[in-house]
Amino acid sequence: MGDVLAGFHAAWEFESDSVLIRYVRGIRTPKLFQALGERRVPLEAIEGVTLTPGKRGSVVLRLETRPGADPLMEAAAGQLKESSDPYRLVLPAERETLAEYYADELRAQLTESGPAERHLVAAPEPPLQFKAYDGKATFDGTSVAFRWFWTGASSAKWKAGDQRFPVSELSGVEWRSPEVFEGHLRLLRRDTTVPAPAQADQDPAAVVFGLGYGPVHESLPFAAAVLAAVRDCAAVPAIPSPAAAAAGVPSARRDPADIAERIRHLGELHQAGLVTDEEFSSKKAELLAEL
């Protein structure tokens, strides 16, 4: 087809085997759209197209993707607000005839339906990071790391220490929108011999949202990228044995930027009188030793 249909927050380019969605940057564009930038949706990932009346003299063209075809929508699990649905194209009502034309053209090319066996839409690419209420989450493509904040993390998480989870040890993710009560991102582990705490604020494999932390446009693409990596992970990499560690195999060093941020945060606590001079000096030395 090769044509472009432009709406209020996005433009769809219709290609022979896919629909390329480019999101418009602007003050009224949902932040999730701006974070995604653009998405290529193969026709095999689409099982339906709808055209319905919208609000205030508009019409809405929407792609219905197959279950499991898009890691972003799989992670969202139906929690996205309608206005943040990346598959809705809102158009002025006077363009309804044109939208119907493209909807019919698309429907004629669709041949697949039902659950997809694999992800067909690309996930956001790592490295990714965001700040939750109780810690900083980072994903480098192979592992997820949680670094706890003194001001938000529970005593259970401080006792467990900062965490790192190779994707090979994970079975999935659980994302609960920060726009609802008890929003969080929880990593689901393959080893289920030890049950995870019911409350995310007590689980070292989870970070909690709230008070502006973990917004949808940061935490959902993060969750989708981790989920895609888990699905793509075919083998569990070898874990260095204690003997290898004793033989002098060097351990992974932390990101200097992360260490600097933690020291800055520690300094803020010190200035606020929440950390003593001795505690500040001791903890700062520990952090610097990890470089």
CSV table of N, CA and C in Angstrom, one decimal, residues 134-211:
chain,number,residue,atom,x,y,z
A,134,ASP,N,11.3,2.9,45.8
A,134,ASP,CA,12.2,2.3,46.8
A,134,ASP,C,13.6,1.9,46.2
A,135,GLY,N,13.8,2.1,44.9
A,135,GLY,CA,15.1,1.8,44.3
A,135,GLY,C,15.1,2.2,42.8
A,136,LYS,N,16.3,2.0,42.3
A,136,LYS,CA,16.6,2.2,40.9
A,136,LYS,C,16.7,0.9,40.2
A,137,ALA,N,15.9,0.7,39.0
A,137,ALA,CA,15.9,-0.5,38.3
A,137,ALA,C,16.7,-0.3,37.0
A,138,THR,N,17.6,-1.2,36.6
A,138,THR,CA,18.3,-1.1,35.4
A,138,THR,C,18.3,-2.4,34.7
A,139,PHE,N,18.3,-2.3,33.3
A,139,PHE,CA,18.3,-3.6,32.5
A,139,PHE,C,19.3,-3.4,31.4
A,140,ASP,N,20.3,-4.2,31.3
A,140,ASP,CA,21.3,-4.1,30.3
A,140,ASP,C,21.1,-5.1,29.1
A,141,GLY,N,20.0,-5.8,29.1
A,141,GLY,CA,19.8,-6.8,28.1
A,141,GLY,C,20.0,-8.2,28.5
A,142,THR,N,20.8,-8.4,29.6
A,142,THR,CA,21.1,-9.8,30.1
A,142,THR,C,20.7,-10.0,31.5
A,143,SER,N,20.6,-8.9,32.3
A,143,SER,CA,20.2,-9.0,33.7
A,143,SER,C,19.5,-7.7,34.2
A,144,VAL,N,18.7,-7.9,35.2
A,144,VAL,CA,18.0,-6.8,35.8
A,144,VAL,C,18.7,-6.5,37.2
A,145,ALA,N,18.9,-5.3,37.5
A,145,ALA,CA,19.5,-4.9,38.8
A,145,ALA,C,18.6,-3.9,39.5
A,146,PHE,N,18.5,-4.1,40.8
A,146,PHE,CA,17.8,-3.2,41.7
A,146,PHE,C,18.8,-2.7,42.7
A,147,ARG,N,18.8,-1.3,42.8
A,147,ARG,CA,19.6,-0.7,43.8
A,147,ARG,C,18.7,0.1,44.7
A,148,TRP,N,18.7,-0.3,46.0
A,148,TRP,CA,17.7,0.3,46.9
A,148,TRP,C,18.0,1.7,47.4
A,149,PHE,N,17.0,2.5,47.6
A,149,PHE,CA,17.1,3.8,48.1
A,149,PHE,C,16.9,3.8,49.6
A,150,TRP,N,17.7,4.5,50.4
A,150,TRP,CA,17.6,4.6,51.8
A,150,TRP,C,16.2,5.1,52.2
A,151,THR,N,15.7,6.1,51.5
A,151,THR,CA,14.5,6.7,51.9
A,151,THR,C,13.2,6.0,51.6
A,152,GLY,N,13.3,4.9,50.8
A,152,GLY,CA,12.1,4.2,50.4
A,152,GLY,C,12.1,2.7,50.6
A,153,ALA,N,13.2,2.1,50.6
A,153,ALA,CA,13.3,0.6,50.7
A,153,ALA,C,12.9,0.2,52.1
A,154,SER,N,12.2,-1.0,52.1
A,154,SER,CA,11.9,-1.6,53.4
A,154,SER,C,13.1,-2.2,54.1
A,155,SER,N,13.0,-2.5,55.3
A,155,SER,CA,14.1,-3.1,56.0
A,155,SER,C,14.4,-4.5,55.5
A,156,ALA,N,13.4,-5.2,54.9
A,156,ALA,CA,13.6,-6.5,54.3
A,156,ALA,C,14.5,-6.4,53.1
A,157,LYS,N,14.3,-5.3,52.3
A,157,LYS,CA,15.1,-5.2,51.1
A,157,LYS,C,16.5,-4.7,51.5
A,158,TRP,N,16.7,-3.9,52.5
A,158,TRP,CA,18.0,-3.5,52.9
A,158,TRP,C,18.8,-4.7,53.5
A,159,LYS,N,18.0,-5.6,54.2
A,159,LYS,CA,18.7,-6.8,54.7
A,159,LYS,C,19.1,-7.7,53.6
A,160,ALA,N,18.3,-7.8,52.5
A,160,ALA,CA,18.7,-8.7,51.4
A,160,ALA,C,19.8,-8.1,50.5
A,161,GLY,N,19.9,-6.7,50.6
A,161,GLY,CA,21.0,-6.1,49.8
A,161,GLY,C,20.5,-5.8,48.3
A,162,ASP,N,21.3,-5.0,47.6
A,162,ASP,CA,21.0,-4.8,46.2
A,162,ASP,C,21.0,-6.1,45.4
A,163,GLN,N,20.2,-6.1,44.4
A,163,GLN,CA,19.9,-7.4,43.7
A,163,GLN,C,20.3,-7.3,42.2
A,164,ARG,N,20.6,-8.5,41.7
A,164,ARG,CA,20.9,-8.6,40.3
A,164,ARG,C,20.3,-10.0,39.8
A,165,PHE,N,19.5,-10.0,38.8
A,165,PHE,CA,18.8,-11.2,38.3
A,165,PHE,C,19.1,-11.4,36.8
A,166,PRO,N,19.9,-12.4,36.5
A,166,PRO,CA,20.1,-12.8,35.0
A,166,PRO,C,18.7,-13.2,34.4
A,167,VAL,N,18.5,-12.8,33.2
A,167,VAL,CA,17.2,-13.2,32.6
A,167,VAL,C,17.0,-14.7,32.5
A,168,SER,N,18.1,-15.4,32.5
A,168,SER,CA,18.0,-16.9,32.4
A,168,SER,C,17.4,-17.5,33.6
A,169,GLU,N,17.3,-16.7,34.7
A,169,GLU,CA,16.8,-17.2,36.0
A,169,GLU,C,15.3,-16.7,36.2
A,170,LEU,N,14.8,-16.0,35.2
A,170,LEU,CA,13.4,-15.5,35.3
A,170,LEU,C,12.5,-16.2,34.4
A,171,SER,N,11.2,-16.2,34.8
A,171,SER,CA,10.2,-16.9,34.0
A,171,SER,C,9.2,-15.8,33.4
A,172,GLY,N,9.3,-14.6,33.9
A,172,GLY,CA,8.4,-13.5,33.4
A,172,GLY,C,8.4,-12.3,34.3
A,173,VAL,N,7.5,-11.4,34.1
A,173,VAL,CA,7.4,-10.2,34.9
A,173,VAL,C,6.0,-9.9,35.2
A,174,GLU,N,5.8,-9.2,36.3
A,174,GLU,CA,4.4,-8.8,36.7
A,174,GLU,C,4.5,-7.3,36.9
A,175,TRP,N,3.7,-6.6,36.0
A,175,TRP,CA,3.7,-5.1,36.0
A,175,TRP,C,2.3,-4.7,36.5
A,176,ARG,N,2.3,-3.9,37.6
A,176,ARG,CA,1.0,-3.3,38.0
A,176,ARG,C,1.1,-1.8,37.9
A,177,SER,N,0.2,-1.2,37.1
A,177,SER,CA,0.3,0.2,36.8
A,177,SER,C,0.5,1.1,38.0
A,178,PRO,N,1.4,2.1,37.8
A,178,PRO,CA,1.6,3.1,38.9
A,178,PRO,C,0.4,4.0,39.1
A,179,GLU,N,-0.6,3.9,38.1
A,179,GLU,CA,-1.8,4.7,38.2
A,179,GLU,C,-2.9,4.0,39.1
A,180,VAL,N,-2.6,2.9,39.6
A,180,VAL,CA,-3.5,2.2,40.5
A,180,VAL,C,-2.8,2.0,41.9
A,181,PHE,N,-3.6,1.5,42.9
A,181,PHE,CA,-3.1,1.3,44.2
A,181,PHE,C,-2.1,0.1,44.2
A,182,GLU,N,-1.0,0.3,44.9
A,182,GLU,CA,0.0,-0.8,45.0
A,182,GLU,C,0.7,-1.2,43.6
A,183,GLY,N,1.0,-0.2,42.8
A,183,GLY,CA,1.7,-0.4,41.6
A,183,GLY,C,3.1,-0.9,41.9
A,184,HIS,N,3.6,-1.8,41.0
A,184,HIS,CA,4.9,-2.4,41.2
A,184,HIS,C,5.4,-3.1,39.9
A,185,LEU,N,6.7,-3.4,39.9
A,185,LEU,CA,7.2,-4.3,38.9
A,185,LEU,C,7.9,-5.4,39.7
A,186,ARG,N,7.4,-6.6,39.4
A,186,ARG,CA,7.9,-7.8,40.1
A,186,ARG,C,8.5,-8.8,39.1
A,187,LEU,N,9.7,-9.3,39.4
A,187,LEU,CA,10.3,-10.3,38.5
A,187,LEU,C,9.9,-11.7,39.0
A,188,LEU,N,9.5,-12.5,38.1
A,188,LEU,CA,9.0,-13.8,38.4
A,188,LEU,C,10.2,-14.8,38.2
A,189,ARG,N,10.6,-15.5,39.2
A,189,ARG,CA,11.7,-16.4,39.1
A,189,ARG,C,11.4,-17.8,38.7
A,190,ARG,N,12.3,-18.5,38.0
A,190,ARG,CA,12.0,-19.9,37.7
A,190,ARG,C,12.1,-20.8,38.9
A,191,ASP,N,12.9,-20.4,39.9
A,191,ASP,CA,13.0,-21.2,41.1
A,191,ASP,C,11.9,-20.8,42.0
A,192,THR,N,10.9,-21.6,42.2
A,192,THR,CA,9.8,-21.3,43.0
A,192,THR,C,9.8,-22.1,44.3
A,193,THR,N,10.9,-22.6,44.7
A,193,THR,CA,11.0,-23.4,45.9
A,193,THR,C,10.8,-22.5,47.1
A,194,VAL,N,11.2,-21.2,47.0
A,194,VAL,CA,11.0,-20.3,48.1
A,194,VAL,C,9.9,-19.3,47.6
A,195,PRO,N,8.7,-19.3,48.2
A,195,PRO,CA,7.7,-18.4,47.8
A,195,PRO,C,8.0,-16.9,48.0
A,196,ALA,N,7.6,-16.1,47.0
A,196,ALA,CA,7.9,-14.7,47.1
A,196,ALA,C,6.9,-14.0,48.1
A,197,PRO,N,7.4,-13.0,48.9
A,197,PRO,CA,6.4,-12.3,49.8
A,197,PRO,C,5.2,-11.8,49.0
A,198,ALA,N,4.1,-11.8,49.7
A,198,ALA,CA,2.9,-11.3,49.0
A,198,ALA,C,3.0,-9.8,48.7
A,199,GLN,N,3.6,-9.0,49.6
A,199,GLN,CA,3.7,-7.6,49.4
A,199,GLN,C,5.0,-7.3,48.6
A,200,ALA,N,4.8,-6.5,47.5
A,200,ALA,CA,5.9,-6.1,46.7
A,200,ALA,C,7.0,-5.3,47.5
A,201,ASP,N,6.6,-4.5,48.5
A,201,ASP,CA,7.6,-3.7,49.2
A,201,ASP,C,8.4,-4.6,50.1
A,202,GLN,N,8.1,-5.9,50.3
A,202,GLN,CA,8.9,-6.8,51.1
A,202,GLN,C,9.7,-7.8,50.2
A,203,ASP,N,9.5,-7.7,48.9
A,203,ASP,CA,10.1,-8.7,48.0
A,203,ASP,C,11.3,-8.1,47.3
A,204,PRO,N,12.5,-8.7,47.5
A,204,PRO,CA,13.7,-8.2,46.9
A,204,PRO,C,13.7,-8.3,45.4
A,205,ALA,N,12.7,-9.0,44.8
A,205,ALA,CA,12.6,-9.2,43.4
A,205,ALA,C,11.6,-8.2,42.8
A,206,ALA,N,11.2,-7.2,43.5
A,206,ALA,CA,10.2,-6.2,43.1
A,206,ALA,C,10.6,-4.8,43.5
A,207,VAL,N,10.2,-3.9,42.7
A,207,VAL,CA,10.3,-2.5,43.1
A,207,VAL,C,8.9,-1.9,43.1
A,208,VAL,N,8.6,-1.0,43.9
A,208,VAL,CA,7.2,-0.4,44.1
A,208,VAL,C,7.2,1.0,43.5
A,209,PHE,N,6.0,1.4,43.0
A,209,PHE,CA,5.8,2.7,42.4
A,209,PHE,C,5.0,3.6,43.4
A,210,GLY,N,4.8,4.8,43.0
A,210,GLY,CA,4.1,5.8,43.8
A,210,GLY,C,4.8,7.1,43.9
A,211,LEU,N,4.0,8.2,44.2
A,211,LEU,CA,4.5,9.5,44.3
A,211,LEU,C,5.3,10.0,43.1
